PDB file of C-alpha atoms in Angstrom:
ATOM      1  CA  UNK I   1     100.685 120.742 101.579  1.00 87.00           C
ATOM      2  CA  UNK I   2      98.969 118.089 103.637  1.00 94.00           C
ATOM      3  CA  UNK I   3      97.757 118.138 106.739  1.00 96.00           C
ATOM      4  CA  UNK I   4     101.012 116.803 108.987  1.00 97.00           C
ATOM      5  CA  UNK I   5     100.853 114.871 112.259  1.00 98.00           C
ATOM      6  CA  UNK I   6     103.268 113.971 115.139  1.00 98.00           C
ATOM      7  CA  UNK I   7     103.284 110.043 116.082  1.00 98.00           C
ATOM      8  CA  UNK I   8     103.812 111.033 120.158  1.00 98.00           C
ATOM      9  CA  UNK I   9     104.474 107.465 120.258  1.00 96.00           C
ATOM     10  CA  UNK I  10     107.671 107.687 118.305  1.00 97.00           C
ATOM     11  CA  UNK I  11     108.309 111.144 117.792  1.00 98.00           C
ATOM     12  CA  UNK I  12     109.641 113.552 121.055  1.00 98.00           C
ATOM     13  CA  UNK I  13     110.600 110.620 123.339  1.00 96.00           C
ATOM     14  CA  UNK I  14     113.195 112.602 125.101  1.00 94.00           C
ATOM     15  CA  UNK I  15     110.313 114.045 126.793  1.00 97.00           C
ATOM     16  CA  UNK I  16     107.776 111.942 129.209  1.00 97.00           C
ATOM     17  CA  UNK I  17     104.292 111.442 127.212  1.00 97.00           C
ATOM     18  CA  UNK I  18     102.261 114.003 128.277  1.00 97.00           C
ATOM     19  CA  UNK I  19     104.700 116.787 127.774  1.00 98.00           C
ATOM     20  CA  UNK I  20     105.372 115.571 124.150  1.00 98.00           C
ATOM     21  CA  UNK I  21     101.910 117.199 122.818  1.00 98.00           C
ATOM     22  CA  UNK I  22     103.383 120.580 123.855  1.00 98.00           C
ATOM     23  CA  UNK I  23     106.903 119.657 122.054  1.00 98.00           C
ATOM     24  CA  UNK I  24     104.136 119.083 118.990  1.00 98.00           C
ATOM     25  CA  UNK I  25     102.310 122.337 118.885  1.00 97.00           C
ATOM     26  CA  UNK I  26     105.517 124.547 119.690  1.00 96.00           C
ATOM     27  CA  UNK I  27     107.354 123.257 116.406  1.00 95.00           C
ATOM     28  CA  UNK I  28     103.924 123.450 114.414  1.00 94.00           C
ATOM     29  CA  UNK I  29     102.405 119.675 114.340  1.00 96.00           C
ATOM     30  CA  UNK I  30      98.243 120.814 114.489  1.00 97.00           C
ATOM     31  CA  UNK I  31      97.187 117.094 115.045  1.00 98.00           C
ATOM     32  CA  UNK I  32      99.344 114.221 116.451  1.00 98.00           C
ATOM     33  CA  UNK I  33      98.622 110.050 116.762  1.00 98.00           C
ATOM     34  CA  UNK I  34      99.116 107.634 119.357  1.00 97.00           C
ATOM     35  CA  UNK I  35      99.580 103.928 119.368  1.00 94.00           C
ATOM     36  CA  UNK I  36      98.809 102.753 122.362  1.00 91.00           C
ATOM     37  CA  UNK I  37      97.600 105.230 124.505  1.00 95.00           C
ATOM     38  CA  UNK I  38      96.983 103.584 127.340  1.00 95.00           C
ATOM     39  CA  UNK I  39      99.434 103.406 129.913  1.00 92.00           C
ATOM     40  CA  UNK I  40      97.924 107.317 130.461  1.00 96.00           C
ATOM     41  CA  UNK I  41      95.274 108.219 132.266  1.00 97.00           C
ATOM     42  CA  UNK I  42      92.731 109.361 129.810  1.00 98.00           C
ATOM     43  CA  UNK I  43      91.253 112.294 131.196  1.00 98.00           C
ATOM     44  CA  UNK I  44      95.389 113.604 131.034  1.00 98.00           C
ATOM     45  CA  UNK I  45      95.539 112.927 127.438  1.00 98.00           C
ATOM     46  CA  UNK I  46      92.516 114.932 127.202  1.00 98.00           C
ATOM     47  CA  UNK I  47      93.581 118.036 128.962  1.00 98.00           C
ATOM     48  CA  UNK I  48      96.942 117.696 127.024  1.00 98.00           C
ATOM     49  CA  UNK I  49      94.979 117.753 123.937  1.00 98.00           C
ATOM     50  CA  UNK I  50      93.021 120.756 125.015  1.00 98.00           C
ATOM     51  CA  UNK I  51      95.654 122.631 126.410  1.00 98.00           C
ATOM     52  CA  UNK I  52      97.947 122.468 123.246  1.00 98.00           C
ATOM     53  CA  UNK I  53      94.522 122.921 120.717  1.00 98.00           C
ATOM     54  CA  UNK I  54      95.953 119.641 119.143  1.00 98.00           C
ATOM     55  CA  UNK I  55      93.512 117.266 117.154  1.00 98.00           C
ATOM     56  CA  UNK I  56      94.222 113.617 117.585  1.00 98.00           C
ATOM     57  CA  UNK I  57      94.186 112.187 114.332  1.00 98.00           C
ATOM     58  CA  UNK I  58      94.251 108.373 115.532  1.00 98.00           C
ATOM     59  CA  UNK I  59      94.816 105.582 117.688  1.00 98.00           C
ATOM     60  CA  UNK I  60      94.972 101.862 117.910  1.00 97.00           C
ATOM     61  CA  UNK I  61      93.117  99.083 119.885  1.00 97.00           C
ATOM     62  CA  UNK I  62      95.052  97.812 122.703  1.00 95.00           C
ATOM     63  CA  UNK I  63      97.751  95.247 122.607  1.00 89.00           C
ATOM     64  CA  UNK I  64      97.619  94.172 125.813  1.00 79.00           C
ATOM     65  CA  UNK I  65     101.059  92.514 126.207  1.00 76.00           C
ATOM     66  CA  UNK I  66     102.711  94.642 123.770  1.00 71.00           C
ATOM     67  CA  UNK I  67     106.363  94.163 125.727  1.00 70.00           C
ATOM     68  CA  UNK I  68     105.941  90.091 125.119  1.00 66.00           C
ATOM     69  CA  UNK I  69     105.594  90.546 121.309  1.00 71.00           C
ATOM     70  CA  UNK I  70     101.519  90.652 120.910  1.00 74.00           C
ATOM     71  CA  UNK I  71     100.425  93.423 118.124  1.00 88.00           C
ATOM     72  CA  UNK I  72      96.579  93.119 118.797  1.00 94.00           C
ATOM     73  CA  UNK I  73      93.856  90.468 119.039  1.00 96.00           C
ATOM     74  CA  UNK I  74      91.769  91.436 115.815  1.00 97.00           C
ATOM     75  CA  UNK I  75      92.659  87.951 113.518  1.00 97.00           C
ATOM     76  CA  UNK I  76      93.524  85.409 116.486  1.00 97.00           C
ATOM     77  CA  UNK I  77      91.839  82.298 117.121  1.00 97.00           C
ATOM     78  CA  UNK I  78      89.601  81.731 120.406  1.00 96.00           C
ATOM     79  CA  UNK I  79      90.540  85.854 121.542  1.00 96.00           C
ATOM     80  CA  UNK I  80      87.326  86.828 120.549  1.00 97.00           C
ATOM     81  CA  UNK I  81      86.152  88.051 123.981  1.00 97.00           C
ATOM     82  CA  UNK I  82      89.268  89.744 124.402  1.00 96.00           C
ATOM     83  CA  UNK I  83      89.185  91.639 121.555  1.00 97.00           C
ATOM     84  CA  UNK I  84      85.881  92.699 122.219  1.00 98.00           C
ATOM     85  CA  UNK I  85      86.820  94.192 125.534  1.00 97.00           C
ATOM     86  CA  UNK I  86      89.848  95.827 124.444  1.00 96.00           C
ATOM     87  CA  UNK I  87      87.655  97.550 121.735  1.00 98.00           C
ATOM     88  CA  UNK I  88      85.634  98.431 124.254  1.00 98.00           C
ATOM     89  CA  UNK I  89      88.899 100.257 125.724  1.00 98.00           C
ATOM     90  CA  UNK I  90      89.719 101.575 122.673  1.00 98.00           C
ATOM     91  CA  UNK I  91      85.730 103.265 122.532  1.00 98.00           C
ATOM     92  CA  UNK I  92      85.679 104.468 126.094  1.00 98.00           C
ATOM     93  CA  UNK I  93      89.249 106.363 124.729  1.00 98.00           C
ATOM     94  CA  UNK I  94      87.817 107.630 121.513  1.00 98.00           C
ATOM     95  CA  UNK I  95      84.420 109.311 123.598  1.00 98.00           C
ATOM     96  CA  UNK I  96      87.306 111.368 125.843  1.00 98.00           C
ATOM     97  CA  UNK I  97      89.637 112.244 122.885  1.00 98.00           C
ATOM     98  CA  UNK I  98      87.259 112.499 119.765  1.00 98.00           C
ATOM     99  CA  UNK I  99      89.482 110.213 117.337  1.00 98.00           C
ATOM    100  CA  UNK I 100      89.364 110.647 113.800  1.00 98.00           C
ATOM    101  CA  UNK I 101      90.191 106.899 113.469  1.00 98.00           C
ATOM    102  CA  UNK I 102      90.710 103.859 115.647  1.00 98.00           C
ATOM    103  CA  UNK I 103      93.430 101.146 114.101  1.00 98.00           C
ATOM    104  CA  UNK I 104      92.103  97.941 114.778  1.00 98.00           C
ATOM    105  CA  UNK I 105      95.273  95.510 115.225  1.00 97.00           C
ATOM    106  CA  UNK I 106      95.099  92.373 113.351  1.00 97.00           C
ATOM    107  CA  UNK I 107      97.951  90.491 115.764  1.00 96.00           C
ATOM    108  CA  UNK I 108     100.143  87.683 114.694  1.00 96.00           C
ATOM    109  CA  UNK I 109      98.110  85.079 113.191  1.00 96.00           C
ATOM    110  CA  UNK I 110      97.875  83.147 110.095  1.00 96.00           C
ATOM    111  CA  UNK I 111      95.502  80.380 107.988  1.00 97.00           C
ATOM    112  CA  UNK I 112      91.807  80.202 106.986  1.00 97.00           C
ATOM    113  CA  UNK I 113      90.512  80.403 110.897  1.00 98.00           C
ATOM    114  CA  UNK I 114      92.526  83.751 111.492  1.00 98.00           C
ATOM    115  CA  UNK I 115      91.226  84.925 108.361  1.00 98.00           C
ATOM    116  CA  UNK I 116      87.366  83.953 109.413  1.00 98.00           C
ATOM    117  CA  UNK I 117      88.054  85.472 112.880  1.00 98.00           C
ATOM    118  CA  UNK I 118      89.216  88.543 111.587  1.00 98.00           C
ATOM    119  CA  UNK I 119      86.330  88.977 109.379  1.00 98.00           C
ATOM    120  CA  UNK I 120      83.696  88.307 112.305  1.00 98.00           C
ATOM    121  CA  UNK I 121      85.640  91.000 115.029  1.00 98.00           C
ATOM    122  CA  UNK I 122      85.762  93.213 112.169  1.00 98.00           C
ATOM    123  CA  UNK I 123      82.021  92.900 111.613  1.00 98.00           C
ATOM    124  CA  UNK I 124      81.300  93.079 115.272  1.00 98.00           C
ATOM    125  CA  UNK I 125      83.256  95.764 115.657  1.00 98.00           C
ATOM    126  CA  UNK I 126      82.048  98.209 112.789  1.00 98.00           C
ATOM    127  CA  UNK I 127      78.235  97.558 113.665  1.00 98.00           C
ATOM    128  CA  UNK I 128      79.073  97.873 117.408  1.00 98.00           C
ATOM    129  CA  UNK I 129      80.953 101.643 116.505  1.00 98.00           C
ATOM    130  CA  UNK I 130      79.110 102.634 113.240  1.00 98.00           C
ATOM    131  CA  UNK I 131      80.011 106.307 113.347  1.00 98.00           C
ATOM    132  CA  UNK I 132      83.681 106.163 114.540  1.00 98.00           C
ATOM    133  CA  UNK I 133      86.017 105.221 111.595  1.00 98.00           C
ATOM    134  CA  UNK I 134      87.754 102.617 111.735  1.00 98.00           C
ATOM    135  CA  UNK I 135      90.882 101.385 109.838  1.00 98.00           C
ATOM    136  CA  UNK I 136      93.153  98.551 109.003  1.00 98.00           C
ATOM    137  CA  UNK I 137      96.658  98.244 107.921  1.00 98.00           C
ATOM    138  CA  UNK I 138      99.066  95.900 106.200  1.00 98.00           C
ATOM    139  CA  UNK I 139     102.284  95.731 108.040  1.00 97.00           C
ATOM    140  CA  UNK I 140     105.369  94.484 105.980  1.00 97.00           C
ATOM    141  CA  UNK I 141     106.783  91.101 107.312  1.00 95.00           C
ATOM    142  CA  UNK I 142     110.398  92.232 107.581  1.00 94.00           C
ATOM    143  CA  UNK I 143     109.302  94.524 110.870  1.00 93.00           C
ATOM    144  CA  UNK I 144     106.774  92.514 112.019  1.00 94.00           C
ATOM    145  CA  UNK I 145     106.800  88.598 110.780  1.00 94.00           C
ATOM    146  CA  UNK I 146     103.351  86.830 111.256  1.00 94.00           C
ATOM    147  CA  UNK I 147     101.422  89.591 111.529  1.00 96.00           C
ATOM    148  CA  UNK I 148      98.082  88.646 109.926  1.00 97.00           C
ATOM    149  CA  UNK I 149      97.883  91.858 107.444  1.00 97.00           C
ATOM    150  CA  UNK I 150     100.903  92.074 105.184  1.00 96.00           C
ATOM    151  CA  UNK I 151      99.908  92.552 101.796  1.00 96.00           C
ATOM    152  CA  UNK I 152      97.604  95.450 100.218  1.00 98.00           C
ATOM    153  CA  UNK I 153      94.903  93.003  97.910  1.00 97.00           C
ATOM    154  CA  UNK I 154      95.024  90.962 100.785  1.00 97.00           C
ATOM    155  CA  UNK I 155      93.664  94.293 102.582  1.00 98.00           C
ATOM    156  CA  UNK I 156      91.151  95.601  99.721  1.00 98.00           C
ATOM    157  CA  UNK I 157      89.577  91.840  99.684  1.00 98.00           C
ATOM    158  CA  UNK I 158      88.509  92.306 103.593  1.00 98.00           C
ATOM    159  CA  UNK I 159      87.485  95.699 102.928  1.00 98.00           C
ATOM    160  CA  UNK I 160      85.101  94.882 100.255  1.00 98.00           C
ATOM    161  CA  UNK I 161      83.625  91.485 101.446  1.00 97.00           C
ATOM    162  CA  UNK I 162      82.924  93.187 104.565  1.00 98.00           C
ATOM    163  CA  UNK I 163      81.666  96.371 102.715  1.00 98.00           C
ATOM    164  CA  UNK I 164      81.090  98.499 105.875  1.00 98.00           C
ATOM    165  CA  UNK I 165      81.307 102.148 105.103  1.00 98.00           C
ATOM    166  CA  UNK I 166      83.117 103.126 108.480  1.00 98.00           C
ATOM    167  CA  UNK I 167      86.057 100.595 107.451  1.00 98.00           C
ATOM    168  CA  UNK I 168      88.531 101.526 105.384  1.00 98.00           C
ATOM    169  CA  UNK I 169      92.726 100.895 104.732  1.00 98.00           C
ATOM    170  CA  UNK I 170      95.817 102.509 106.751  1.00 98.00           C
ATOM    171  CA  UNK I 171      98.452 103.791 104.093  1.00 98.00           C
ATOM    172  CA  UNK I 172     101.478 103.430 105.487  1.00 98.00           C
ATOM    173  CA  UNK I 173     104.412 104.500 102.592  1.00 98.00           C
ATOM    174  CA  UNK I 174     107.022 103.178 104.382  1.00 98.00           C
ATOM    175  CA  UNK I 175     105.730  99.466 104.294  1.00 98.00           C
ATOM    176  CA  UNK I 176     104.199 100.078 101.129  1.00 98.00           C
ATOM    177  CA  UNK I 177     107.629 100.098  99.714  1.00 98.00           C
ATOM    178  CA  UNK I 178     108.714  97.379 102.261  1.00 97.00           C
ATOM    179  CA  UNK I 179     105.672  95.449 100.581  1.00 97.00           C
ATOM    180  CA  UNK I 180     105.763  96.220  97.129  1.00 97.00           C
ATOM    181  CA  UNK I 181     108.927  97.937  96.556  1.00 97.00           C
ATOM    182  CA  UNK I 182     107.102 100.845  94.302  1.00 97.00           C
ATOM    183  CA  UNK I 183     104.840 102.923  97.374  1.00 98.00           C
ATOM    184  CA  UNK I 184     103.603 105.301  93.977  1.00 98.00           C
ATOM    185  CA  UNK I 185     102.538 102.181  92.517  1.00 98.00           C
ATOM    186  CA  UNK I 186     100.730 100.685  95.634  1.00 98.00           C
ATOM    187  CA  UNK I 187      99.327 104.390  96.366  1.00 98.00           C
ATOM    188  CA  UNK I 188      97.671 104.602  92.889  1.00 98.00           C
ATOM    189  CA  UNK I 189      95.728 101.414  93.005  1.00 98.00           C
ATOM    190  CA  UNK I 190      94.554 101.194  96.613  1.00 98.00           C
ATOM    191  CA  UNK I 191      94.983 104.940  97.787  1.00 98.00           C
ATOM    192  CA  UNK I 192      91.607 105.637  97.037  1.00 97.00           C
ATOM    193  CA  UNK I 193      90.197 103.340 100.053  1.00 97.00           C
ATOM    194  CA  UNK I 194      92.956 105.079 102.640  1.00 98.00           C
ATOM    195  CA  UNK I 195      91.749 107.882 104.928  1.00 98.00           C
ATOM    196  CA  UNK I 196      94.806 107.992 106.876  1.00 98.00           C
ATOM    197  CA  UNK I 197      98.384 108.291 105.850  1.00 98.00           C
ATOM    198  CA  UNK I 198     101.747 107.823 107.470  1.00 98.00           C
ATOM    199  CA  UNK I 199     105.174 107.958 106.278  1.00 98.00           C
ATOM    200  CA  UNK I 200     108.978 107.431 107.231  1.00 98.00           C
ATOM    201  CA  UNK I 201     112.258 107.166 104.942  1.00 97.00           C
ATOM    202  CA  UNK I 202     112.151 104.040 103.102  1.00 96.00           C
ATOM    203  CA  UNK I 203     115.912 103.223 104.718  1.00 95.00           C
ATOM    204  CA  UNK I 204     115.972 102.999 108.696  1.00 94.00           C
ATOM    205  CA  UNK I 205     112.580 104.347 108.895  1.00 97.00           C
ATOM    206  CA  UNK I 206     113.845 107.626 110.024  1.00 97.00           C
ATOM    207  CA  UNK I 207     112.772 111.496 108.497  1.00 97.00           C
ATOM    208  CA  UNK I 208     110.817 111.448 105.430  1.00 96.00           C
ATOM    209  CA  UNK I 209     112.940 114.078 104.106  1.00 91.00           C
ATOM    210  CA  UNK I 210     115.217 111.369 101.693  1.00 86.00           C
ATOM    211  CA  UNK I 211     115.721 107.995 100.549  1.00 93.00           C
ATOM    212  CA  UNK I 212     113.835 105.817  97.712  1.00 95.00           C
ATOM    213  CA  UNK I 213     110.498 107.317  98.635  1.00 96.00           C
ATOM    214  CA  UNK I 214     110.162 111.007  96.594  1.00 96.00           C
ATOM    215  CA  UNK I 215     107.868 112.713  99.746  1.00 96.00           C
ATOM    216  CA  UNK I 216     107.727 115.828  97.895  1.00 94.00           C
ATOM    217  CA  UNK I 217     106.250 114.441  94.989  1.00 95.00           C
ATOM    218  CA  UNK I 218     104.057 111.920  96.788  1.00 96.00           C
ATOM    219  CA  UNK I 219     102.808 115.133  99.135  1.00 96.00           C
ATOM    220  CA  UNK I 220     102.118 117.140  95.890  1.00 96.00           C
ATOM    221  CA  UNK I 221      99.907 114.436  94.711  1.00 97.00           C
ATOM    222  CA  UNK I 222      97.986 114.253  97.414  1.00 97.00           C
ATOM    223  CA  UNK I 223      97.321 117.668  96.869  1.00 96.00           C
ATOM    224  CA  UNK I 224      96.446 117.268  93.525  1.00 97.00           C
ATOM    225  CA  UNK I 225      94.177 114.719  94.357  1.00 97.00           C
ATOM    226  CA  UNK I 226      92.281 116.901  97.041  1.00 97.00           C
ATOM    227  CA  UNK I 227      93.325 114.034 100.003  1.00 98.00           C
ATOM    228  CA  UNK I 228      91.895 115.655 103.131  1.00 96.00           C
ATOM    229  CA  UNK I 229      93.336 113.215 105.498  1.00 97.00           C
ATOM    230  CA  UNK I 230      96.186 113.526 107.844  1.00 98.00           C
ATOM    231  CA  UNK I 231      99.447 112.655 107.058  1.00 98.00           C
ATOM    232  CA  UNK I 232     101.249 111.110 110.555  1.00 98.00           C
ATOM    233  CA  UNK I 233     104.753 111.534 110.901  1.00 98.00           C
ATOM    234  CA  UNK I 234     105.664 107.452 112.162  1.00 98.00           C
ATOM    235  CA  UNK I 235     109.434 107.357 112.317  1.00 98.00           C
ATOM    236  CA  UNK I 236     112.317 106.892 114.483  1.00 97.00           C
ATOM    237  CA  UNK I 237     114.489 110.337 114.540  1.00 97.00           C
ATOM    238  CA  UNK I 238     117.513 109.816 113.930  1.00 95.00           C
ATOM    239  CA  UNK I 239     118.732 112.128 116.439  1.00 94.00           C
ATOM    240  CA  UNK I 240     116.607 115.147 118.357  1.00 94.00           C
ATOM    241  CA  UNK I 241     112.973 115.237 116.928  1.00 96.00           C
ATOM    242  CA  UNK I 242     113.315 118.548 116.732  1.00 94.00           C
ATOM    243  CA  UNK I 243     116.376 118.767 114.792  1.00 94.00           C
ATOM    244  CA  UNK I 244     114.676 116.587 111.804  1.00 94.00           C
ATOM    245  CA  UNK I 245     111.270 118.388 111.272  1.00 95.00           C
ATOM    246  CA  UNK I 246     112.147 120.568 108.044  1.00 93.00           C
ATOM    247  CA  UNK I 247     110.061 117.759 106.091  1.00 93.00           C
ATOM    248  CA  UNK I 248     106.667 119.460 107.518  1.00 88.00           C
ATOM    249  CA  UNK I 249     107.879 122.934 107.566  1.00 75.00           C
ATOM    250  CA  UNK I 250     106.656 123.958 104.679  1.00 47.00           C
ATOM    251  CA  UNK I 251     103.201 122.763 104.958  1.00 41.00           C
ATOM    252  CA  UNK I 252     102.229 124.622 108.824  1.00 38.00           C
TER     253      UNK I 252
END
């Protein structure tokens, strides 16, 4: 089985943040994720990290008013400066929790000047961090409408005009089949630029354990396949985390 993750952003919110990583490691999560981790202290996510022997598998560049609807600065006209601060947040993060991958958030933006600033923060940003991977995502428009990202060739075209080998795509399976409405389909043609993975049930975005999406199968392929990447649990429980975790159980 893959290599399963806890999102601590969505997963064990009955607890406060820093005791979710415990939560993680006593119902057998190795690695967990965090969107925005920074409303903590960083040297306590550390310690949490190396008290529980948890790996953090990834987390994304700031959104600094998250609460009044922003989803990153990445794509939006005359932010540039911003964006290279907050990556600069993000960086001073990553070189206290060791990262596999930093998310860079496109934000809600649209038309050719979004798309040119994207591609110029992008650059910036992958020649400015050339040995921490870095990753981007398209988001489905029925969650999020305007965000920049929302389609996968739309993803693989910035990926390969940009060509930097530290960039590469965000699977997410859930708006893969939000997208596309076949995930399977969507994985086979542009799974091979992902390094990380998350998943939720295509209905309600809740366990991956039913629904449209076929997890076991998709999880046996990726075995087949020899994917080494983590696969992050990014759902909303649909009652007690712990009471919905028999999707990973057979892979810790």
């Amino acid at each position: 089985m893959p290599k399963f993750a806890a999102n601590l952003t969505l997963l064990f919110t009955e607890l406060p943040l820093l005791e979710r990583f415990d939560a993680a490691h006593r119902a057998g999560f190795r690695a967990v994720e965090l969107l925005i981790p920074y409303d903590a202290p960083v040297d306590d996510l550390a310690h949490a990290l190396r008290d529980t022997g948890l790996h953090l598998a990834l987390i994304n560049t700031p959104a600094p008013d998250w609460a009044a609807g922003q989803r990153g600065l990445a794509a939006l006209p005359g932010q540039t400066a911003a964006f290279r601060d907050t990556f600069e947040t993000a960086l001073h993060y990553a070189a206290h929790l060791r990262p596999d991958h930093i998310h860079v958030m496109a934000g809600l933006a649209v038309g050719p000047e979004a798309h040119a600033t994207y591609l110029q923060n992008l650059r910036w940003a992958s020649q400015r961090a050339p040995d921490q991977s870095l990753l981007i995502e398209p988001i489905n428009p029925h969650d999020m409408p305007g965000f920049f990202l929302n389609d996968f060739a739309q993803v693989a075209a910035i990926l390969d005009e940009i060509a930097a080998p530290n960039l590469a795509l965000q699977f997410d399976a859930y708006h893969a089949h939000r997208i596309t409405g076949d995930m399977p389909g969507a994985w086979a043609k542009y799974g091979p630029r992902a390094r990380h993975i998350q998943v939720a049930s295509a209905e309600g975005r809740h366990e991956p354990n039913r629904g449209a999406i076929d997890y076991p199968a998709f999880f046996a392929l990726l075995d087949a396949q020899g994917y080494t990447g983590h696969v992050a649990g990014e759902y909303v429980p649909s009652a007690r985390t712990e009471d919905g975790l028999d999707w990973i159980k057979a892979g810790v």
